[in-house]
Structures are given as structure tokens and as C-alpha cells.
Amino acid sequence: MAWEVLRAVDERGAYANLLLPSMLAGSGLSTRDRGFVTELAYGALRAQGTLDGMLDTATSRPVAGIDPPLRDALRLGAYQLLRTRVPARAAVATTVDLVRATSGERPVRFANAVLRRVAARVSETGGDLAQLLDAPPFATDPIGHLTAVCTHPRWIVEAVAEALDGDLDETRAALVANDIRPSTHLVARPGRITRDDLLAECVEAGLDAHPGPWSPYAVRLDGGDPGRLPSVASGAAAVQDEGSQLVALALAATPTVGPDRGLTVDLCAGPGGKAALLAGLLAGGPDGAGLLALEPRMTRAALVARSLEGMAGAWVARADGRAAPLAPASVDRVLVDVPCTGLGALRRRPEARWRRTPEDVAALVPLQRALLVAAADLVRPGGVVAYATCSPHPAETSEVVRQVAGQRPELSLLDATRVLTDVSGSDVSGGDAPGSGVTGAGNGTDSRAETGAETGVGVGTGLGLGDGPFGQLWPHRHGTDAMFVALLRVGPR
Ligand SMILES: C[S@@+](CC[C@H](N)C(=O)[O-])C[C@H]1O[C@@H](n2cnc3c(N)ncnc32)[C@H](O)[C@@H]1O
């Protein structure tokens, strides 16, 4: 089954995180076997660059030229030898059986020889990746070293290092976090269910749930299927990364200046997670407060409509954000959560790091800029724009914002770190525990400390976002996706 997932990803661009759960659902496999299949499929996809490097050292044939079905089987074999406790002899034998079943008798000897060589190299080096892949020393070529041992393409390592101001130890921690299975985050949608009630529902369903450390609406689940919760089925709660929740909270909490009609636009709304949270948050605002969610793609607009179902004062329209059906300077707030590379969610999308390219960034940046300009044009003087990405890549985060703000004197940057700190109830100096007095049916442990424990990096009790003005969240620091948010005030034109 793991091999079938790798083939689907390679052959038809499938997303492993969507495909595998549906395959497992009808498989009849035991929980243990499901766990093993998941580890093999996700692990081999994430580690693809490393596995190919190992295979390269064991064959004179370039790995890129090996027949793809055979190559995927070899990758699974190499993954078992490198990262699992499966005895080497069994890993080689089962992989050779897989090759025989899927590619016939002809490549069997080749596969057997390659895997035996890989097994010998793993045993000689004790699985040390730097030795296995002949990585350059960290001292002389830190980016090259991290590229090899952290199993990411070099251009992503460079972008992460740049986003972290060149701190290479932290860059390593950020890359390592991309290989750690994330917990599932739920949002209790305001006005529809409280976090306490959602926690109680989770506990009743036997799920290991605790309050999210940052968003007063978040619940984190360590395993289990949230799809069977009644409130998730009804849309009162939903799966939503806690970082995404903070972005919506930050925009809703940023005050406008001057008379506020309470009109907010979500310019890139599909599939509607932030729109639904925003609509719930804004419902408590001025009379007649409303949210208009725009999305150009039909299927995604339908998802937005579903996520807003039954919410008063929320509408969806199909439109390109660069040509929104609204007068200039007519709205109070705009969220522009632009299409991006998704490099901030690599831990959820095992194959994405190898699928994305620097050319994707170059192609997305002009659209991101144009959408931010369009967002600024829609907002009245005194209103606010929130620019968000699920990526830490500076080219699509701070550089887009600085460039547009530099050309538009009416735009000024607000301190997003302060707003995020306020909405999360956190104290950057490491003071009080999560605010809002929200408690849940959790086990009483400090989930902020767990966030650090999950990733091996110490965190204080605050978000610790630095000096601003931009807010950049990280899996290794916050246990969230690497969401970026900038807040801009529109002044007189
Ligand atoms: C990062 S996603 C938004 C996620 C969403 N805010 C949420 O929280 O569920 C970006 C969305 O922008 C949409 N998009 C792409 N091009 C667009 C354009 N020209 N105008 C508006 N939206 C666009 C994509 O279809 C996609 O649904």
C-alpha cells in the first residue's frame, strides 16, 4: 500500500495526506499496520532526496534513470534500512518480493544487490547521514550540510535560513520539525460551540485532546479521527491549524480608525477556514457587520460556501481578488491570504518539498503583490489589511509587503507581533500562562511546554516573535504551520 501511495504521488501528482487516509479506511488493517504503512509512505516521501542519495552510492546507474515503479520500491527498502527497526535481512527480502510482484523477475537481482549494498553502508556508518551521503562538514558548508542531513532541497534550506536571520542552529531545528508528524488542530467556531464544550466532546469520544496553547478557540488532538465528532460533522468545529486561527484573530483584533461599518473582505477565501472564523469573530462587532468571501475557483468557492453555511452576515462570491466587485476604499478590513508555495506546511504534505521549485516562487510573487495592492485599494482610510501566507520564504512574505508598502505612501506597517501576542494571551517576556481564562477538559499539562517537547526546541510561555513588525510562526517554536502575517494600516490617499 505504501508503494501504491508513492506511485500515485509520482504518476498523477496525488497528495499523500489526502490519498492515504482513504486507502487505509477501507483496508481492514490493524491499527499497528496502519501506523507502519503511514510511516513508510510519509517517511519515504519526505526523505526522498536522502534515499536517492543513498541509492546513488550503491549503483552505477543514475537513480533518476531507474524505472519509476522499481525506484519507488527501492526507496521504500532504503527507508526501512535507514529509519525503521525492521531487520536488514527482512527489509531486503520484502522489498525484493515487492519488486518481483510489481516489476517482474528481470530487475530482481539488481534490486537485491543495490539493497544489500545500502544495508552494508548503513551498518558501517551506524546510519549517520553525513557519512552515508558524504555531506560537507557543517563548519565549512553549513547549508550544504543541512541540505544533506535534514533532507530538504538546498533552495528551501537557504530560504529558511534567511527567514531565521542566518541562525543555522535554529534553521536545523526548523527543518527537523518538518519531519515530525503534527498534532491535529481543531477550531471551536465562535457563536457555534465553545472550546470547553468541544474539549468535552473530544474526551467523550475517547480522543486525547487538550487546549491549544495560543488560540483561545483551539483544541489539539494527539491522534484519533476528528471526523467522527458531531460538532465537526455539523461545521460548528473544524480542523484548522492554530497558526491560521491566529491570523484571523489578529485581523479581527486590529482596531480601525474612524467610523467602522464592520465590512470585512476575505480576498482569497478558499477553502474558507479563516473566513468562517472571521465571520464568527466579527458577528459580535458593529450592527450590520458582514464578511464577503471571494474565491475565483468554483470548487473552492463551494467549499467556502459550505464553511459559512448558516452564518449570518457572511456571503461568498466567485471573483478574482484583483478585480473584486466592490468600490475602491469601501471596506474596513481585508484579509489577503495569498496563494503561496505552502512551504510552511511541509510537515503535513510529505511530497511537497520535492515537488515545489524556486520557479514556483518566481511565478507566485507577482500575483501576491497584485493581490496585496488590490486589497489596499479596497480599504478605506483608517482601515486595515492583513497579508498572510503559509510560507516563511522571504520572497513571498516580507519582501512582497515591503515592496508594496514602499510604493504606496498611504500604507504603514503595524506591529503584527504585538497583536499576535495580545490575541494569544501570551507574554513575550515569558510571564503568564495562556490568557482568556479559558480552561478545558485537558489533563492540566502546559501545552506550550509540550510544543517545545514535540520538536526538541525549548519555548518559553510567550510566542517570542521577535521585534516585528512581521509575525512569523514556526512548527519548531509554536507547533503551528509556518504562517506569516503582516498588518498594514491604510492612511489618507
Ligand atoms: C492560501 S489559500 C487561502 C486559504 C483560506 N484563506 C483559508 O483559510 O481557508 C489561497 C486561495 O487563493 C485563491 N486564489 C488564487 N488566485 C486568486 C486570485 N487571483 N484572486 C483571489 N483568490 C485567488 C486560491 O484558489 C486559494 O483558494
XYZ file of C-alpha atoms and ligand atoms in Angstrom:
520
model
C 0.000 0.000 0.000
C 2.866 2.394 0.784
C 4.255 1.644 -2.674
C 0.880 2.461 -4.250
C 0.908 5.826 -2.492
C 4.388 6.611 -3.804
C 3.303 5.610 -7.303
C 0.169 7.786 -7.163
C 2.218 10.772 -5.984
C 4.725 10.256 -8.788
C 2.361 9.280 -11.612
C -0.614 11.531 -11.109
C 0.556 14.188 -8.675
C -1.601 12.781 -5.841
C -1.380 14.311 -2.375
C -0.347 11.605 0.073
C -2.151 13.234 3.007
C -5.446 13.033 1.106
C -4.942 9.655 -0.549
C -3.559 7.507 2.247
C -6.335 8.067 4.808
C -8.954 6.985 2.262
C -6.924 3.892 1.338
C -6.461 2.967 4.996
C -10.154 3.481 5.755
C -11.179 0.568 3.544
C -8.147 -1.608 4.196
C -9.148 -3.671 7.227
C -5.571 -3.300 8.531
C -4.880 -3.302 12.257
C -4.005 -0.005 13.968
C -0.387 -1.132 14.175
C -0.186 -1.976 10.489
C -1.838 1.325 9.575
C 0.812 3.119 11.597
C 3.551 1.202 9.805
C 2.126 1.911 6.334
C 1.795 5.592 7.215
C 5.354 5.776 8.470
C 6.676 4.040 5.353
C 4.720 6.146 2.858
C 5.119 9.554 4.504
C 8.662 8.827 5.633
C 9.845 7.689 2.198
C 8.221 10.694 0.534
C 9.780 13.172 2.946
C 13.190 11.537 2.783
C 13.165 11.057 -0.980
C 16.293 13.171 -1.567
C 18.242 11.291 1.108
C 17.053 7.903 -0.104
C 18.043 8.706 -3.682
C 21.431 9.857 -2.417
C 21.886 6.526 -0.612
C 20.789 4.538 -3.646
C 23.208 6.573 -5.769
C 26.105 5.355 -3.654
C 25.013 1.747 -4.234
C 24.594 1.631 -8.004
C 26.453 2.939 -11.013
C 23.100 3.636 -12.712
C 21.838 7.170 -12.041
C 18.810 6.866 -9.759
C 16.896 9.354 -11.907
C 17.130 6.869 -14.800
C 15.733 3.845 -12.920
C 12.256 2.749 -13.999
C 9.926 4.716 -11.616
C 7.984 1.713 -10.172
C 11.281 -0.029 -9.390
C 12.775 3.185 -7.989
C 9.849 3.644 -5.592
C 10.261 0.084 -4.324
C 13.985 0.708 -3.769
C 13.192 3.922 -1.921
C 10.884 2.014 0.430
C 13.587 -0.595 1.004
C 16.231 2.057 1.678
C 13.853 3.868 4.042
C 13.314 0.709 6.080
C 17.056 0.126 6.290
C 17.747 3.702 7.370
C 14.873 4.701 9.594
C 12.999 1.657 10.922
C 13.746 -1.227 13.213
C 12.871 -3.777 10.572
C 15.868 -6.136 10.485
C 18.003 -5.530 7.380
C 17.516 -9.050 6.073
C 13.703 -8.725 6.264
C 13.731 -5.234 4.712
C 15.755 -6.500 1.748
C 13.663 -9.670 1.342
C 10.263 -7.935 1.446
C 11.441 -5.231 -0.943
C 12.733 -7.817 -3.383
C 9.340 -9.573 -3.159
C 7.667 -6.233 -3.897
C 9.922 -5.703 -6.919
C 9.081 -9.189 -8.202
C 5.343 -8.572 -7.778
C 5.317 -5.131 -9.356
C 8.141 -5.121 -11.935
C 8.595 -8.817 -12.728
C 11.645 -11.072 -12.476
C 14.087 -9.028 -14.578
C 15.167 -6.325 -12.057
C 15.136 -8.676 -9.042
C 18.892 -9.344 -8.989
C 19.661 -5.665 -9.442
C 17.311 -4.682 -6.600
C 18.761 -7.334 -4.328
C 22.336 -6.193 -4.990
C 21.562 -2.487 -4.509
C 19.698 -3.021 -1.243
C 22.398 -5.284 0.156
C 24.964 -2.571 -0.574
C 22.753 0.041 1.104
C 22.312 -2.260 4.114
C 26.071 -2.693 4.380
C 26.663 1.086 4.199
C 24.018 1.757 6.860
C 25.595 -0.819 9.112
C 29.159 0.533 8.545
C 28.173 4.121 9.275
C 25.645 3.380 12.020
C 23.096 5.253 9.871
C 24.991 8.536 10.167
C 23.627 10.574 7.275
C 26.587 12.908 6.982
C 28.833 9.877 6.345
C 26.303 7.952 4.290
C 25.801 10.836 1.898
C 29.313 12.210 2.086
C 27.861 15.537 3.296
C 30.170 18.560 3.521
C 31.151 19.459 7.109
C 28.822 21.875 8.910
C 31.825 24.066 9.776
C 32.784 24.752 6.158
C 29.470 24.470 4.288
C 26.582 24.652 6.759
C 23.873 24.991 4.108
C 25.250 22.037 2.134
C 25.499 20.005 5.328
C 21.914 20.777 6.398
C 20.656 20.122 2.871
C 22.074 16.605 3.077
C 21.353 15.613 6.641
C 17.967 17.337 7.010
C 16.690 16.031 3.678
C 15.436 19.223 2.087
C 16.289 20.771 -1.269
C 19.048 23.350 -0.947
C 16.877 26.291 -2.029
C 14.439 25.594 0.823
C 17.277 25.369 3.357
C 18.555 28.725 2.102
C 15.109 30.330 2.365
C 14.529 29.026 5.903
C 17.992 30.214 6.979
C 17.290 33.647 5.535
C 13.899 33.838 7.284
C 15.667 32.971 10.545
C 18.250 35.748 10.050
C 21.012 33.264 9.316
C 20.711 31.395 12.629
C 21.869 27.980 11.428
C 21.173 26.056 14.617
C 17.614 27.261 14.513
C 17.466 26.520 10.789
C 18.341 22.924 11.607
C 15.560 22.822 14.236
C 13.068 24.260 11.728
C 13.998 21.637 9.118
C 13.882 18.790 11.629
C 10.373 19.908 12.669
C 9.194 19.384 9.086
C 9.747 15.657 9.611
C 7.691 15.410 12.793
C 4.090 14.312 12.485
C 1.930 17.268 13.575
C -0.922 17.007 16.024
C -4.374 17.771 14.619
C -5.719 21.216 15.495
C -9.420 21.962 15.764
C -11.146 25.303 15.953
C -14.259 25.829 18.054
C -16.102 28.329 15.877
C -17.255 31.296 17.965
C -21.009 31.557 18.340
C -21.409 27.875 17.442
C -19.535 25.928 20.110
C -17.265 26.885 22.991
C -13.821 25.430 23.338
C -14.802 23.816 26.642
C -17.724 22.046 25.007
C -15.539 20.916 22.118
C -12.953 19.564 24.546
C -15.663 17.715 26.456
C -16.930 16.211 23.204
C -13.417 15.060 22.301
C -12.877 13.479 25.687
C -16.252 11.719 25.465
C -15.230 10.346 22.069
C -12.061 8.946 23.645
C -9.729 11.381 21.871
C -6.554 12.619 23.533
C -7.377 16.347 23.474
C -6.023 19.443 25.149
C -6.470 23.195 24.701
C -4.273 24.738 22.038
C -1.573 26.849 23.639
C -2.101 30.004 21.579
C -5.604 30.450 20.199
C -8.466 30.632 22.709
C -10.533 28.664 20.171
C -8.023 25.849 19.529
C -8.062 22.230 20.622
C -5.151 19.930 19.814
C -5.594 16.223 19.282
C -2.835 13.658 19.593
C -4.165 11.082 17.176
C -7.683 9.860 16.506
C -10.160 10.778 13.832
C -11.865 14.146 14.409
C -14.277 13.403 11.534
C -16.470 11.374 13.888
C -17.109 14.308 16.252
C -20.691 15.604 15.859
C -19.556 19.242 16.016
C -17.037 18.685 13.203
C -19.726 16.976 11.123
C -22.084 19.920 11.704
C -19.427 22.594 10.978
C -19.571 24.073 14.488
C -15.933 22.988 14.776
C -13.388 22.209 12.096
C -9.830 21.108 11.523
C -7.732 24.284 11.331
C -4.104 24.874 12.141
C -3.689 27.066 15.195
C -1.435 29.426 13.214
C -4.276 30.057 10.763
C -6.550 30.784 13.697
C -4.098 33.396 14.971
C -4.074 35.144 11.579
C -7.874 35.571 11.625
C -7.775 36.600 15.290
C -5.079 39.196 14.588
C -7.096 40.883 11.845
C -10.309 40.874 13.886
C -8.461 42.378 16.875
C -6.758 45.217 14.996
C -8.790 48.367 15.551
C -9.691 50.558 12.610
C -9.525 54.338 12.866
C -12.659 56.363 12.114
C -16.261 55.238 11.593
C -16.394 51.474 11.067
C -19.212 49.921 9.043
C -17.953 46.499 10.002
C -17.399 45.306 6.451
C -14.593 42.789 6.015
C -13.469 41.105 2.802
C -11.578 37.827 2.586
C -9.964 38.283 -0.810
C -8.598 34.724 -1.289
C -11.030 32.716 0.767
C -10.943 29.103 -0.446
C -11.448 26.692 1.222
C -12.884 29.005 3.862
C -11.256 28.150 7.176
C -10.225 31.690 8.052
C -13.432 33.134 6.582
C -15.557 31.019 8.930
C -13.525 32.006 11.975
C -13.556 35.681 10.955
C -17.317 35.631 10.399
C -17.812 34.218 13.892
C -15.443 36.747 15.474
C -16.944 39.717 13.638
C -20.518 38.751 14.412
C -20.056 40.388 17.813
C -18.971 43.682 16.162
C -20.909 46.724 14.926
C -24.524 46.276 13.817
C -24.712 45.031 10.285
C -21.140 43.666 10.418
C -20.507 41.428 7.477
C -17.930 39.321 5.717
C -17.665 38.947 1.966
C -15.527 35.981 0.936
C -14.155 35.966 -2.608
C -12.672 32.982 -4.393
C -12.194 32.557 -8.153
C -12.190 28.753 -8.352
C -15.608 27.161 -8.457
C -14.815 24.073 -6.375
C -13.086 26.122 -3.727
C -15.850 28.747 -3.671
C -18.259 25.874 -2.958
C -16.086 24.845 -0.009
C -16.179 28.421 1.303
C -19.971 28.424 0.995
C -20.109 25.204 2.972
C -17.855 26.534 5.726
C -20.030 29.685 6.039
C -23.340 27.815 5.921
C -25.830 29.135 8.443
C -23.658 32.101 9.481
C -25.492 35.402 9.483
C -23.797 38.298 7.676
C -21.439 36.175 5.590
C -21.528 35.940 1.803
C -19.468 34.199 -0.847
C -18.854 35.331 -4.419
C -16.752 33.914 -7.208
C -14.283 36.592 -8.230
C -10.644 37.272 -8.905
C -9.307 39.252 -5.965
C -7.600 41.645 -8.376
C -10.998 42.651 -9.775
C -13.277 42.462 -6.743
C -16.872 43.622 -7.375
C -16.567 46.435 -4.831
C -15.886 50.170 -4.943
C -12.383 51.370 -4.019
C -11.953 52.472 -0.380
C -15.292 50.937 0.577
C -14.417 48.314 3.191
C -12.950 48.376 6.680
C -10.732 45.295 6.679
C -9.304 42.923 4.111
C -7.653 39.576 4.687
C -5.449 38.658 1.748
C -4.231 35.121 2.405
C -2.448 34.758 -0.899
C -1.791 31.629 -2.957
C 1.752 30.616 -1.987
C 4.247 27.750 -2.127
C 2.902 26.223 1.097
C 6.459 25.777 2.403
C 5.038 26.479 5.849
C 3.067 23.232 5.851
C 5.766 20.776 4.717
C 5.165 18.517 7.734
C 1.602 17.933 6.518
C 2.498 17.361 2.851
C 5.254 14.792 2.713
C 5.983 15.088 -1.008
C 5.734 18.888 -1.271
C 9.369 19.753 -0.597
C 10.465 17.828 -3.703
C 7.564 18.978 -5.862
C 7.945 22.707 -5.292
C 10.665 24.636 -7.150
C 12.191 28.125 -6.989
C 10.347 28.821 -10.252
C 7.061 28.449 -8.310
C 8.143 31.290 -6.049
C 9.060 33.466 -9.015
C 5.686 32.759 -10.626
C 3.677 33.452 -7.460
C 5.313 36.689 -6.324
C 3.758 38.985 -8.997
C 0.285 37.599 -8.167
C 0.923 38.046 -4.439
C 1.966 41.666 -4.989
C -1.034 42.377 -7.220
C -3.415 40.913 -4.651
C -1.903 42.986 -1.848
C -2.237 46.137 -3.984
C -5.864 45.228 -4.743
C -6.510 44.648 -1.034
C -5.057 48.060 -0.127
C -7.197 49.746 -2.818
C -10.382 48.273 -1.338
C -9.767 49.560 2.176
C -10.961 52.969 3.327
C -8.589 55.359 5.084
C -8.189 54.143 8.664
C -8.897 50.540 7.697
C -6.590 47.533 7.915
C -5.126 44.917 5.566
C -3.780 41.591 6.808
C -1.394 39.939 4.338
C -0.846 36.248 5.114
C 0.987 33.260 3.642
C 1.518 29.701 4.744
C 5.187 30.071 3.923
C 8.244 31.511 5.625
C 10.021 32.211 2.296
C 11.117 35.882 2.477
C 10.443 36.395 -1.243
C 6.726 35.776 -0.720
C 6.428 37.264 2.773
C 8.374 40.306 3.981
C 9.736 41.204 0.532
C 6.257 41.382 -1.040
C 4.979 43.541 1.801
C 7.989 45.857 1.901
C 7.909 46.303 -1.842
C 4.206 47.202 -1.997
C 4.392 49.381 1.124
C 7.421 51.131 -0.342
C 5.418 52.158 -3.396
C 2.269 53.149 -1.510
C 2.831 56.065 0.882
C -0.691 55.608 2.305
C 0.298 52.217 3.755
C 2.020 51.917 7.111
C 3.136 48.742 8.800
C 1.596 47.859 12.153
C 3.355 45.633 14.668
C 1.817 42.228 13.975
C 3.904 40.572 16.704
C 2.226 42.727 19.336
C -1.253 41.918 18.035
C -0.483 38.197 17.853
C 0.908 38.327 21.360
C -2.255 40.041 22.583
C -4.701 37.687 20.874
C -2.840 34.619 22.076
C -2.850 35.925 25.624
C 0.887 35.293 25.603
C 3.588 37.360 27.156
C 6.782 37.663 25.160
C 8.770 38.154 28.325
C 7.765 34.660 29.403
C 5.232 35.623 32.069
C 1.687 34.458 32.473
C 0.177 31.276 31.176
C -2.320 31.398 28.277
C -4.841 34.094 28.821
C -8.574 34.485 28.465
C -9.141 32.294 31.482
C -10.057 29.548 29.054
C -9.728 26.120 30.514
C -10.671 22.809 29.114
C -11.061 19.192 29.917
C -7.381 18.611 29.199
C -5.044 16.856 31.566
C -3.726 20.076 33.065
C -0.277 19.917 31.451
C 1.209 23.072 29.931
C 0.684 22.579 26.238
C 3.170 25.351 25.430
C 5.864 23.290 27.067
C 4.623 20.294 25.052
C 5.011 22.283 21.877
C 8.696 22.544 22.612
C 8.934 18.943 23.717
C 7.341 17.811 20.445
C 10.114 19.433 18.466
C 13.051 19.279 20.821
C 13.338 23.070 20.988
C 12.751 24.960 24.179
C 9.963 27.526 24.177
C 9.039 29.985 26.850
C 5.465 30.691 27.679
C 5.224 33.518 25.119
C 5.061 33.424 21.349
C 8.510 35.034 21.265
C 8.089 36.559 17.809
C 10.986 38.998 17.940
C 10.944 42.700 17.217
C 8.351 42.804 14.454
C 6.720 44.292 12.539
C 6.014 40.944 10.854
C 4.590 37.892 12.593
C 6.225 34.627 11.585
C 5.088 31.440 13.300
C 7.083 28.189 13.127
C 6.434 24.485 13.652
C 9.552 24.128 15.821
C 8.670 27.095 18.029
C 4.892 27.103 18.134
C 3.791 23.687 16.897
C 1.826 25.524 14.170
C 2.358 25.734 10.443
C 4.878 28.430 9.467
C 2.232 31.115 8.905
C 3.341 34.651 8.148
C 1.208 37.723 8.779
C 1.745 41.438 8.169
C -0.765 44.079 9.250
C -0.996 47.356 7.327
C -2.946 50.495 8.113
C -4.326 52.426 5.149
C -3.945 56.191 5.581
C -5.365 59.104 3.602
C -4.588 58.844 -0.105
C -3.839 30.109 0.781
S -5.357 29.828 0.038
C -6.445 30.678 1.111
C -6.808 29.877 2.337
C -8.028 30.429 3.051
N -7.835 31.803 3.456
C -8.416 29.590 4.255
O -8.008 29.923 5.373
O -9.133 28.605 4.103
C -5.325 30.872 -1.352
C -6.592 30.874 -2.158
O -6.463 31.916 -3.141
C -7.154 31.514 -4.286
N -6.709 32.349 -5.422
C -5.855 32.051 -6.421
N -5.752 33.086 -7.272
C -6.572 34.057 -6.805
C -6.925 35.360 -7.257
N -6.412 35.877 -8.381
N -7.814 36.060 -6.531
C -8.334 35.562 -5.383
N -8.034 34.333 -4.909
C -7.170 33.600 -5.613
C -6.806 30.048 -4.416
O -7.745 29.394 -5.247
C -6.872 29.613 -2.954
O -8.141 29.126 -2.657
